[in-house]
Amino acid sequence: MALFDLTLPELRTYRSTAPAPEGFDGFWERTLDEARAAAKPVELAEVPTPLRGITTYDVTFSGFAGQPVKAWLNVPAGAPGPLPLAIEFIGYGGGRGLPIDWLIWNAAGYAHLVMDTRGQGGNWRGGDTPDRDLDGAGPSAPGFLTRGARSPETHYYRRLFTDAARAVETAAELPGVDTSKLVTTGKSQGGALSIAAAGLLPDRVAAVVAGVPFLCDIRRAVTISDSFPFQEIVQFLRANPEKAARTFATLDHFDVVHLARRIVAPALFSTALMDTVCPPSGVFAAYNELTGPKEIEVYEWDGHDGGRSFFDVKALEFAASVLRL
Amino acid sequence: MALFDLTLPELRTYRSTAPAPEGFDGFWERTLDEARAAAKPVELAEVPTPLRGITTYDVTFSGFAGQPVKAWLNVPAGAPGPLPLAIEFIGYGGGRGLPIDWLIWNAAGYAHLVMDTRGQGGNWRGGDTPDRDLDGAGPSAPGFLTRGARSPETHYYRRLFTDAARAVETAAELPGVDTSKLVTTGKSQGGALSIAAAGLLPDRVAAVVAGVPFLCDIRRAVTISDSFPFQEIVQFLRANPEKAARTFATLDHFDVVHLARRIVAPALFSTALMDTVCPPSGVFAAYNELTGPKEIEVYEWDGHDGGRSFFDVKALEFAASVLRL
Amino acid sequence: MALFDLTLPELRTYRSTAPAPEGFDGFWERTLDEARAAAKPVELAEVPTPLRGITTYDVTFSGFAGQPVKAWLNVPAGAPGPLPLAIEFIGYGGGRGLPIDWLIWNAAGYAHLVMDTRGQGGNWRGGDTPDRDLDGAGPSAPGFLTRGARSPETHYYRRLFTDAARAVETAAELPGVDTSKLVTTGKSQGGALSIAAAGLLPDRVAAVVAGVPFLCDIRRAVTISDSFPFQEIVQFLRANPEKAARTFATLDHFDVVHLARRIVAPALFSTALMDTVCPPSGVFAAYNELTGPKEIEVYEWDGHDGGRSFFDVKALEFAASVLRL
Amino acid sequence: MALFDLTLPELRTYRSTAPAPEGFDGFWERTLDEARAAAKPVELAEVPTPLRGITTYDVTFSGFAGQPVKAWLNVPAGAPGPLPLAIEFIGYGGGRGLPIDWLIWNAAGYAHLVMDTRGQGGNWRGGDTPDRDLDGAGPSAPGFLTRGARSPETHYYRRLFTDAARAVETAAELPGVDTSKLVTTGKSQGGALSIAAAGLLPDRVAAVVAGVPFLCDIRRAVTISDSFPFQEIVQFLRANPEKAARTFATLDHFDVVHLARRIVAPALFSTALMDTVCPPSGVFAAYNELTGPKEIEVYEWDGHDGGRSFFDVKALEFAASVLRL
Amino acid sequence: MALFDLTLPELRTYRSTAPAPEGFDGFWERTLDEARAAAKPVELAEVPTPLRGITTYDVTFSGFAGQPVKAWLNVPAGAPGPLPLAIEFIGYGGGRGLPIDWLIWNAAGYAHLVMDTRGQGGNWRGGDTPDRDLDGAGPSAPGFLTRGARSPETHYYRRLFTDAARAVETAAELPGVDTSKLVTTGKSQGGALSIAAAGLLPDRVAAVVAGVPFLCDIRRAVTISDSFPFQEIVQFLRANPEKAARTFATLDHFDVVHLARRIVAPALFSTALMDTVCPPSGVFAAYNELTGPKEIEVYEWDGHDGGRSFFDVKALEFAASVLRL
Amino acid sequence: MALFDLTLPELRTYRSTAPAPEGFDGFWERTLDEARAAAKPVELAEVPTPLRGITTYDVTFSGFAGQPVKAWLNVPAGAPGPLPLAIEFIGYGGGRGLPIDWLIWNAAGYAHLVMDTRGQGGNWRGGDTPDRDLDGAGPSAPGFLTRGARSPETHYYRRLFTDAARAVETAAELPGVDTSKLVTTGKSQGGALSIAAAGLLPDRVAAVVAGVPFLCDIRRAVTISDSFPFQEIVQFLRANPEKAARTFATLDHFDVVHLARRIVAPALFSTALMDTVCPPSGVFAAYNELTGPKEIEVYEWDGHDGGRSFFDVKALEFAASVLRL
């Protein structure tokens, strides 16, 4: 890959031109209220693994509309609590997989809640949470970006963002967790969810980590990214050109640029200048909305793998510093 | 492409080794009975188009579990009825699109019912019928082959095959149709549905046309086809290897080899020897189960585009001959 | 694909910088006069098809230098004439194929003349008209863009453009045609020919339809399109760099920007913003030369498939409006 | 690439099953007689180059039907004659290019006649000889394999093979050439022409060199090669399936398996086991027909670049040995 | 991918036909003796990381010819020793990266030594150990398979296999390690090294884990794998065809089929039936040489990612069972 | 390909912004002095070939640090000396191959010294010179661009540039060479070496030919080229991001922009506007530093094959003119 987006100096000051949809805050407030009203107590079941240093629980909590959402809770075996908690969201297409897939935050002394992604997990890392789409929202391109795109009410990401916020709220019900030390974290779609959860619940989250986040400045991204998942939108609009305005009006509700604006906790973002999947202009568009303490790691030579474990180390250092561990 | 499957002489005698699932006939009888019990009368609404030689109706009929399914009904304008009816099913991923997309059977003097494909139509030709998956059947690979794969009851193709059979039954409610002259037709997934509908309702269908049909001899196809959609199964099993046996047990219910066996009407199939999407061994596996009058067009040099309008001409000639038009 | 050419606002005012070749009008006047002088009466032979609603004729008319050119004439069976006539030209590489391939205009009540493309039809839809290149014009890149590129006199498109104009003139010899209602139409190369025929015979054509037209603003297109057919020119100039100036001087005679300027009939164009085969700047370069009534459909999310049957519907509506059907 | 064709032991005994067409010898005898009858004396014009060690002539000789064909004649400057002559034929798509492109045989002390390939030279190495196709033989796939495929009389390779034979006969008119020491040579299409010329004129050629020859065992090659040029035949038959039998009947006349059988001079062939363009089974099919002294170089790890200059060295050693230089 | 190698029943009994090179045991005995003679004491330096649950040491031990080789030693913080030790080898191209990249065995209660791969680590996961190639062994294809291929003495894998054996021997010098509980483990190249180390030091290793191992049945693999790294050999032999016999004679010394035969510890292998990088016939060729207790995980639908963390879980369970943890 | 770099008018004035490294001249002076101090007399051994018009010597001369470097010396057989000498350097990845690969300069009357490229020759044209990297400089991306990148002292191109300069100095030891008529020449990497040798030894070289030279304006090239070899740097920095500054500081020593500045002999460069391997902005960056007589051939339609034998002819004409042959 070569560079393809704005230059780094341009990125530093780039702002998205997309206005927040009318009624944006009310839309989310209503959605979360409905989810809370339908919520049941979290369920935890310890599961055996060959990881003798970790205690793993199969978690079921109430997400969108009270629907059950799965997660793994990994806790360092025998650690004296309460512990800080990292709430992790997963990249596009993958589910929660196996407990063994998630060891980094435990190794750094955190409890770790890994939220399954509803409906995802069918084509790379497996998942266990169905996406109950009660309305039968109509044809969409393969994938999730246009699922239910006819309105914000029916869009897939309304349900998933709500799950993410509910995962944060569920922390208070988990044993041995210090709820003053919640970190949201994730990469790509997981980064978008990390931003979304922190933007929806700014009072609950103590630190935000978002690696190469997806769903930023969507209207621009779809004109410069040749890659999937953004190409799902192009596919859908080719098949259904009359739905373009409505589709973008819907997607605006899930552009995390508008949720980044509401974050108050310290935040660490990353972007990669050769990332054609989640273009750097989008990441900076979200980053430049942040008003609290913030840092961004810029990987000049990376694509969407942006930083890999270099960023993991940076994220742990950032979180330790913010949480004063 | 080069040849990659069995040789033509081998194909002529190839039989699938997959046994029909236990309870196969009962499964389908029960499914159809439930659909019929939930059915409402068909609705037709004339829609204006610039096609002055054709009268078009937007059709809504009751499919699986009584759920509404859309279709186009194109009738030669001013033609004296009753007319023979071609019931067309659509290739993978596409919806019913626009009435102008479907002119061939009208030009040959048929009424033409084009069934929309539930949930499809989001990435090439648009569709209008949602797939109501009330159970939230869990993660699947992008696409439809593994949607609801945990059991035959929940699998997507249970719903779609039922829609197809119901489309045939709906013919009796359409104005000006000669129900003794129903032809099921389609290519690829549409060919599979044409076989399925005729196998589910052997008494109703007068002629069967299936071009390069999909969903034939699935267990073999998935080991020799490098292409999508069969690769969806591979994707799903990579992410969920523990589900392999259950997934294939489910898919067996939708392998049209077992439904071809029940067809009694004259049938025309086609296959292409360089078709890596729907391998010729699968097509012959289904064809070699047919016990009634039958013909197969073998396109030696084609891929999955197998025959294109050469086959359309052949299909019209075949149908005219069977129906004695 | 992502956007790659000018932005839509820039396209709206973009003008080609290529001047019309000296002697351009005389070149074409002389060419058409020679073709007319060599012309023989059109021949029609009815051909049987399974399309009972359409009467099909195998047409042979006199094209460039009086050479025989094939066409299909499809007429709605039993329609009272005289009928408006759509004269269709075909996309690059394809021939007239089968009568069943051409049903749209009949379904809308038109007689439909589909001109075969000399020499084309060997690699996707079959053709029946040889390209008699009497001079043996020398090596060219595979394809037609550089065939006979040593001079405008010997270039392939001189012959093909002349065939197209002669197809329009032939309409007067066809039975049951209302020659005041001739529409030229086509996509890609067919769109270029639609423009060319209307520009060569501005008094004969009542409406012009050109979908994603090829051969527009060639000198620019060849520097921004990575795709074939424009890459044929790059191939040829790599092998024969000393011929660059002469080749472009020749191609200027077939850049439809210069023929669009002569059109007086109402015209409908289309372009797609992700079309790398016929870049949108070229289409607008031609469109912006039109001085008569005009419309352009811009498909923001399409590639070279620009609009597909959405555009077909639009074209029928446009033609019906212009012809007051 | 991995191995894809027969194993080496199988190749050693592989025979083509294609019978020679009826009237094969007469077809070629008549064709050559007509060419000879129309022939004019060769023309030579010295051309300046920066190659001070070589004298270069631009040659025009009479090929098929007496049509002019270009060649380069490179002679070591100041060498005392008469010299042995290498007659070189060129790979698919290329023309004679520049005199500087052809230095190997001169460096070994030969005069070197490089025949231009009619009609080729438009997409990689330039050419100067038009292909005069007086009959306008109809649409063909881009390229030359199906040009004029409706009959052996009109096929492109009838003209090109005749040019090659005439190039050999022309040697007698060239100054300073020892006509008892003529070597035909070439790679790929050039190898096929080397075989063809030697098979058509077995009495004139003293040694035959054919590297990875094309046009061998065509009916099999087209079913196992995914690559162009053989895929041209597949393209053509997809567009024109009704022409399959006639096309292969025509191509049989240009399958060099049937001409290899007539060679009496010592011959050196090469093949590469990973060559998907000219599969090794074809090369051995031709090689195994040779009845005179013969050698074959088998490059186990090469694709169609088979041996490169390793084979050039081998070819020079072989020729020196046969010609007792 | 589709299946491309032998069927599973064939694989179960497949044996490599490659004989062990003459003097094979002596070659390795001499090589190891020289390395031991040149060895210096291991060096450990604790390094800070944000992983509070793990103590990490930067290890430098003596590998081939006493050259320094880097490793990470990760030990569960505060765990009472002595601990079992997993010795991990890395896949092709990667270096030891960061300590955070290696958490699985720690989480299961092991000390974990991750050996850096000399010379690798320049194109995906970084490394820190140079490959000192004192002889300047001559040109090779990019990569390591043909580096020093002129003789077993100079080949890269002689050095790397020796490093791997020395890593096992170094375990005795590490603090808090139970040397009766050494597990060698790795995937792909790491799997080959796991086999090699255990075959070179059969008395030292208590359990062997080899996921989708590389370097098995090399002579066959290179004819059926289209992928790198085996294609490096093809590249090299194309450039240097005269070196084929010598190259394979060299590579035989590093075909782990011959080292698997010497293993006595219980072993767990894995293979994937769609793995074109390390074909399953090679893996079974090695597996079928094992004479001790053994298991093989066969992933039917995977490529070279064979099993991913499903296999990690299996490996931990296997090791716990063998070591009676 | 389409155009992707600056426009031609912009290129004409483009200057690199990279400053020459501090101590640049001293670095090279010291390096060359050390090489000279370690040099031994050149060795020549005549080798037999089938090229009767050329006498070939296998040459061994002293390169970097006195290490032996191979070359071919081809001399027109029996030519009266002293002759001008062309010193040729080879493109990336290839070695000196066979004497038959190098005939152009001989044919024009030159003696021709073809320097082998240390370590290269393992994946396309074979080589015979090892790269003795005595320091074991650490992991690098496959290839040579990052080999030894930790400092200018250890970088591969320090050794190779020195070899090139030493090849020029070796000319004085070759029999029958007119040392006042030395031409350095090459393409791609060979072009870079041609510039480097002439810049290092400005007094020795009479004419410089550099076709599509590599290693120009490296810092920019790596951000606009999607192709290898420049992508090696991207690979390396992805794996080792902390080494970016040091790596570029090292590479600056081998950016031939800084050596072009020192050339005084007449120079001929070429570039191709669609060359994504060695972007035209880099070539002009070097060309625009030249202060002596200079010419540049711009191939508008070529990629990295830039000009092919058209450029060879131009190069011979240029050299003949400069040397007054």
Short mmCIF file of N, CA and C in Angstrom, two decimals, chain D residues 241-306:
data_model
loop_
_atom_site.label_atom_id
_atom_site.label_comp_id
_atom_site.label_asym_id
_atom_site.label_seq_id
_atom_site.Cartn_x
_atom_site.Cartn_y
_atom_site.Cartn_z
N PRO D 241 -21.45 -21.34 -29.34
CA PRO D 241 -21.36 -22.78 -29.05
C PRO D 241 -21.72 -23.66 -30.23
N GLU D 242 -22.52 -23.16 -31.14
CA GLU D 242 -22.93 -23.99 -32.27
C GLU D 242 -21.79 -24.21 -33.24
N LYS D 243 -20.70 -23.47 -33.04
CA LYS D 243 -19.58 -23.59 -33.97
C LYS D 243 -18.47 -24.49 -33.47
N ALA D 244 -18.72 -25.23 -32.37
CA ALA D 244 -17.62 -25.97 -31.74
C ALA D 244 -17.03 -27.02 -32.68
N ALA D 245 -17.87 -27.85 -33.26
CA ALA D 245 -17.34 -28.93 -34.10
C ALA D 245 -16.55 -28.37 -35.28
N ARG D 246 -17.13 -27.36 -35.91
CA ARG D 246 -16.47 -26.78 -37.07
C ARG D 246 -15.15 -26.12 -36.68
N THR D 247 -15.14 -25.48 -35.54
CA THR D 247 -13.93 -24.80 -35.10
C THR D 247 -12.81 -25.81 -34.85
N PHE D 248 -13.13 -26.89 -34.17
CA PHE D 248 -12.07 -27.88 -33.92
C PHE D 248 -11.64 -28.57 -35.21
N ALA D 249 -12.59 -28.81 -36.10
CA ALA D 249 -12.21 -29.40 -37.38
C ALA D 249 -11.25 -28.49 -38.12
N THR D 250 -11.47 -27.20 -38.00
CA THR D 250 -10.54 -26.25 -38.61
C THR D 250 -9.19 -26.28 -37.90
N LEU D 251 -9.22 -26.21 -36.59
CA LEU D 251 -7.97 -26.12 -35.83
C LEU D 251 -7.09 -27.36 -36.03
N ASP D 252 -7.72 -28.50 -36.27
CA ASP D 252 -6.93 -29.72 -36.51
C ASP D 252 -5.90 -29.52 -37.62
N HIS D 253 -6.22 -28.66 -38.57
CA HIS D 253 -5.27 -28.42 -39.67
C HIS D 253 -4.03 -27.69 -39.21
N PHE D 254 -4.09 -27.10 -38.02
CA PHE D 254 -2.96 -26.31 -37.55
C PHE D 254 -2.40 -26.86 -36.25
N ASP D 255 -2.76 -28.10 -35.96
CA ASP D 255 -2.19 -28.78 -34.81
C ASP D 255 -0.87 -29.37 -35.28
N VAL D 256 0.23 -28.87 -34.71
CA VAL D 256 1.53 -29.25 -35.27
C VAL D 256 1.91 -30.69 -34.98
N VAL D 257 1.11 -31.36 -34.15
CA VAL D 257 1.31 -32.81 -34.02
C VAL D 257 1.34 -33.48 -35.40
N HIS D 258 0.49 -33.03 -36.30
CA HIS D 258 0.40 -33.66 -37.62
C HIS D 258 1.53 -33.26 -38.56
N LEU D 259 2.15 -32.11 -38.23
CA LEU D 259 3.27 -31.69 -39.07
C LEU D 259 4.59 -32.21 -38.51
N ALA D 260 4.66 -32.39 -37.21
CA ALA D 260 5.86 -32.97 -36.60
C ALA D 260 6.15 -34.34 -37.22
N ARG D 261 5.08 -35.04 -37.51
CA ARG D 261 5.20 -36.39 -38.07
C ARG D 261 5.97 -36.42 -39.40
N ARG D 262 5.97 -35.30 -40.08
CA ARG D 262 6.60 -35.26 -41.41
C ARG D 262 8.04 -34.77 -41.38
N ILE D 263 8.52 -34.39 -40.22
CA ILE D 263 9.90 -33.86 -40.13
C ILE D 263 10.90 -35.00 -40.23
N VAL D 264 11.97 -34.78 -40.98
CA VAL D 264 13.05 -35.78 -41.06
C VAL D 264 14.36 -35.25 -40.47
N ALA D 265 14.50 -33.95 -40.38
CA ALA D 265 15.75 -33.37 -39.86
C ALA D 265 15.85 -33.61 -38.36
N PRO D 266 17.08 -33.59 -37.83
CA PRO D 266 17.25 -33.66 -36.37
C PRO D 266 16.52 -32.51 -35.70
N ALA D 267 15.92 -32.80 -34.56
CA ALA D 267 15.08 -31.79 -33.89
C ALA D 267 15.38 -31.74 -32.40
N LEU D 268 15.37 -30.50 -31.89
CA LEU D 268 15.50 -30.26 -30.46
C LEU D 268 14.25 -29.54 -29.98
N PHE D 269 13.55 -30.15 -29.03
CA PHE D 269 12.36 -29.52 -28.44
C PHE D 269 12.66 -29.19 -26.97
N SER D 270 11.82 -28.33 -26.40
CA SER D 270 11.86 -28.17 -24.95
C SER D 270 10.45 -28.09 -24.42
N THR D 271 10.31 -28.43 -23.15
CA THR D 271 9.03 -28.25 -22.46
C THR D 271 9.33 -27.97 -20.99
N ALA D 272 8.32 -27.41 -20.32
CA ALA D 272 8.48 -27.10 -18.90
C ALA D 272 7.30 -27.68 -18.16
N LEU D 273 7.56 -28.34 -17.06
CA LEU D 273 6.49 -29.12 -16.41
C LEU D 273 5.46 -28.25 -15.71
N MET D 274 5.77 -26.99 -15.49
CA MET D 274 4.79 -26.09 -14.87
C MET D 274 4.25 -25.07 -15.88
N ASP D 275 4.37 -25.40 -17.14
CA ASP D 275 3.93 -24.50 -18.21
C ASP D 275 2.44 -24.71 -18.46
N THR D 276 1.63 -23.79 -17.98
CA THR D 276 0.18 -23.91 -18.19
C THR D 276 -0.27 -23.25 -19.50
N VAL D 277 0.64 -22.56 -20.16
CA VAL D 277 0.28 -21.90 -21.42
C VAL D 277 0.36 -22.91 -22.57
N CYS D 278 1.44 -23.64 -22.62
CA CYS D 278 1.63 -24.68 -23.63
C CYS D 278 1.92 -25.98 -22.86
N PRO D 279 0.87 -26.66 -22.44
CA PRO D 279 1.05 -27.78 -21.51
C PRO D 279 2.01 -28.85 -22.03
N PRO D 280 2.78 -29.43 -21.14
CA PRO D 280 3.79 -30.42 -21.55
C PRO D 280 3.22 -31.62 -22.27
N SER D 281 1.99 -32.00 -21.99
CA SER D 281 1.43 -33.14 -22.73
C SER D 281 1.35 -32.83 -24.21
N GLY D 282 1.08 -31.60 -24.55
CA GLY D 282 1.05 -31.23 -25.96
C GLY D 282 2.42 -31.30 -26.58
N VAL D 283 3.41 -30.78 -25.88
CA VAL D 283 4.76 -30.79 -26.45
C VAL D 283 5.22 -32.23 -26.67
N PHE D 284 4.98 -33.08 -25.69
CA PHE D 284 5.38 -34.48 -25.88
C PHE D 284 4.53 -35.15 -26.97
N ALA D 285 3.27 -34.76 -27.07
CA ALA D 285 2.45 -35.32 -28.15
C ALA D 285 3.10 -35.06 -29.50
N ALA D 286 3.64 -33.86 -29.69
CA ALA D 286 4.33 -33.57 -30.95
C ALA D 286 5.67 -34.27 -31.01
N TYR D 287 6.41 -34.20 -29.93
CA TYR D 287 7.75 -34.79 -29.90
C TYR D 287 7.70 -36.28 -30.17
N ASN D 288 6.70 -36.92 -29.59
CA ASN D 288 6.61 -38.38 -29.75
C ASN D 288 6.21 -38.80 -31.16
N GLU D 289 5.85 -37.83 -32.01
CA GLU D 289 5.59 -38.13 -33.42
C GLU D 289 6.85 -38.08 -34.28
N LEU D 290 7.89 -37.44 -33.75
CA LEU D 290 9.12 -37.28 -34.55
C LEU D 290 9.75 -38.64 -34.81
N THR D 291 10.19 -38.83 -36.03
CA THR D 291 10.79 -40.13 -36.37
C THR D 291 12.29 -40.02 -36.62
N GLY D 292 12.80 -38.79 -36.71
CA GLY D 292 14.24 -38.61 -36.93
C GLY D 292 14.98 -38.50 -35.62
N PRO D 293 16.26 -38.12 -35.69
CA PRO D 293 17.04 -37.88 -34.48
C PRO D 293 16.39 -36.78 -33.66
N LYS D 294 16.35 -36.94 -32.37
CA LYS D 294 15.63 -35.93 -31.58
C LYS D 294 16.11 -35.89 -30.14
N GLU D 295 15.97 -34.72 -29.57
CA GLU D 295 16.27 -34.50 -28.15
C GLU D 295 15.20 -33.60 -27.57
N ILE D 296 14.94 -33.76 -26.28
CA ILE D 296 14.03 -32.83 -25.63
C ILE D 296 14.61 -32.40 -24.28
N GLU D 297 14.62 -31.10 -24.07
CA GLU D 297 15.02 -30.54 -22.78
C GLU D 297 13.78 -30.40 -21.92
N VAL D 298 13.78 -31.01 -20.76
CA VAL D 298 12.64 -30.90 -19.85
C VAL D 298 13.03 -30.03 -18.66
N TYR D 299 12.37 -28.89 -18.54
CA TYR D 299 12.63 -27.99 -17.41
C TYR D 299 11.59 -28.27 -16.35
N GLU D 300 12.02 -28.86 -15.28
CA GLU D 300 11.06 -29.35 -14.29
C GLU D 300 10.39 -28.23 -13.51
N TRP D 301 11.05 -27.12 -13.36
CA TRP D 301 10.57 -26.08 -12.44
C TRP D 301 10.13 -24.83 -13.15
N ASP D 302 10.10 -24.86 -14.45
CA ASP D 302 9.76 -23.66 -15.19
C ASP D 302 8.31 -23.65 -15.61
N GLY D 303 7.81 -22.45 -15.81
CA GLY D 303 6.56 -22.23 -16.49
C GLY D 303 6.84 -21.99 -17.96
N HIS D 304 6.04 -21.13 -18.57
CA HIS D 304 6.15 -20.95 -20.02
C HIS D 304 7.44 -20.23 -20.42
N ASP D 305 8.19 -19.73 -19.45
CA ASP D 305 9.49 -19.14 -19.76
C ASP D 305 10.54 -20.24 -20.01
N GLY D 306 10.11 -21.45 -19.93
CA GLY D 306 10.86 -22.68 -20.14
C GLY D 306 12.31 -22.61 -20.56
#
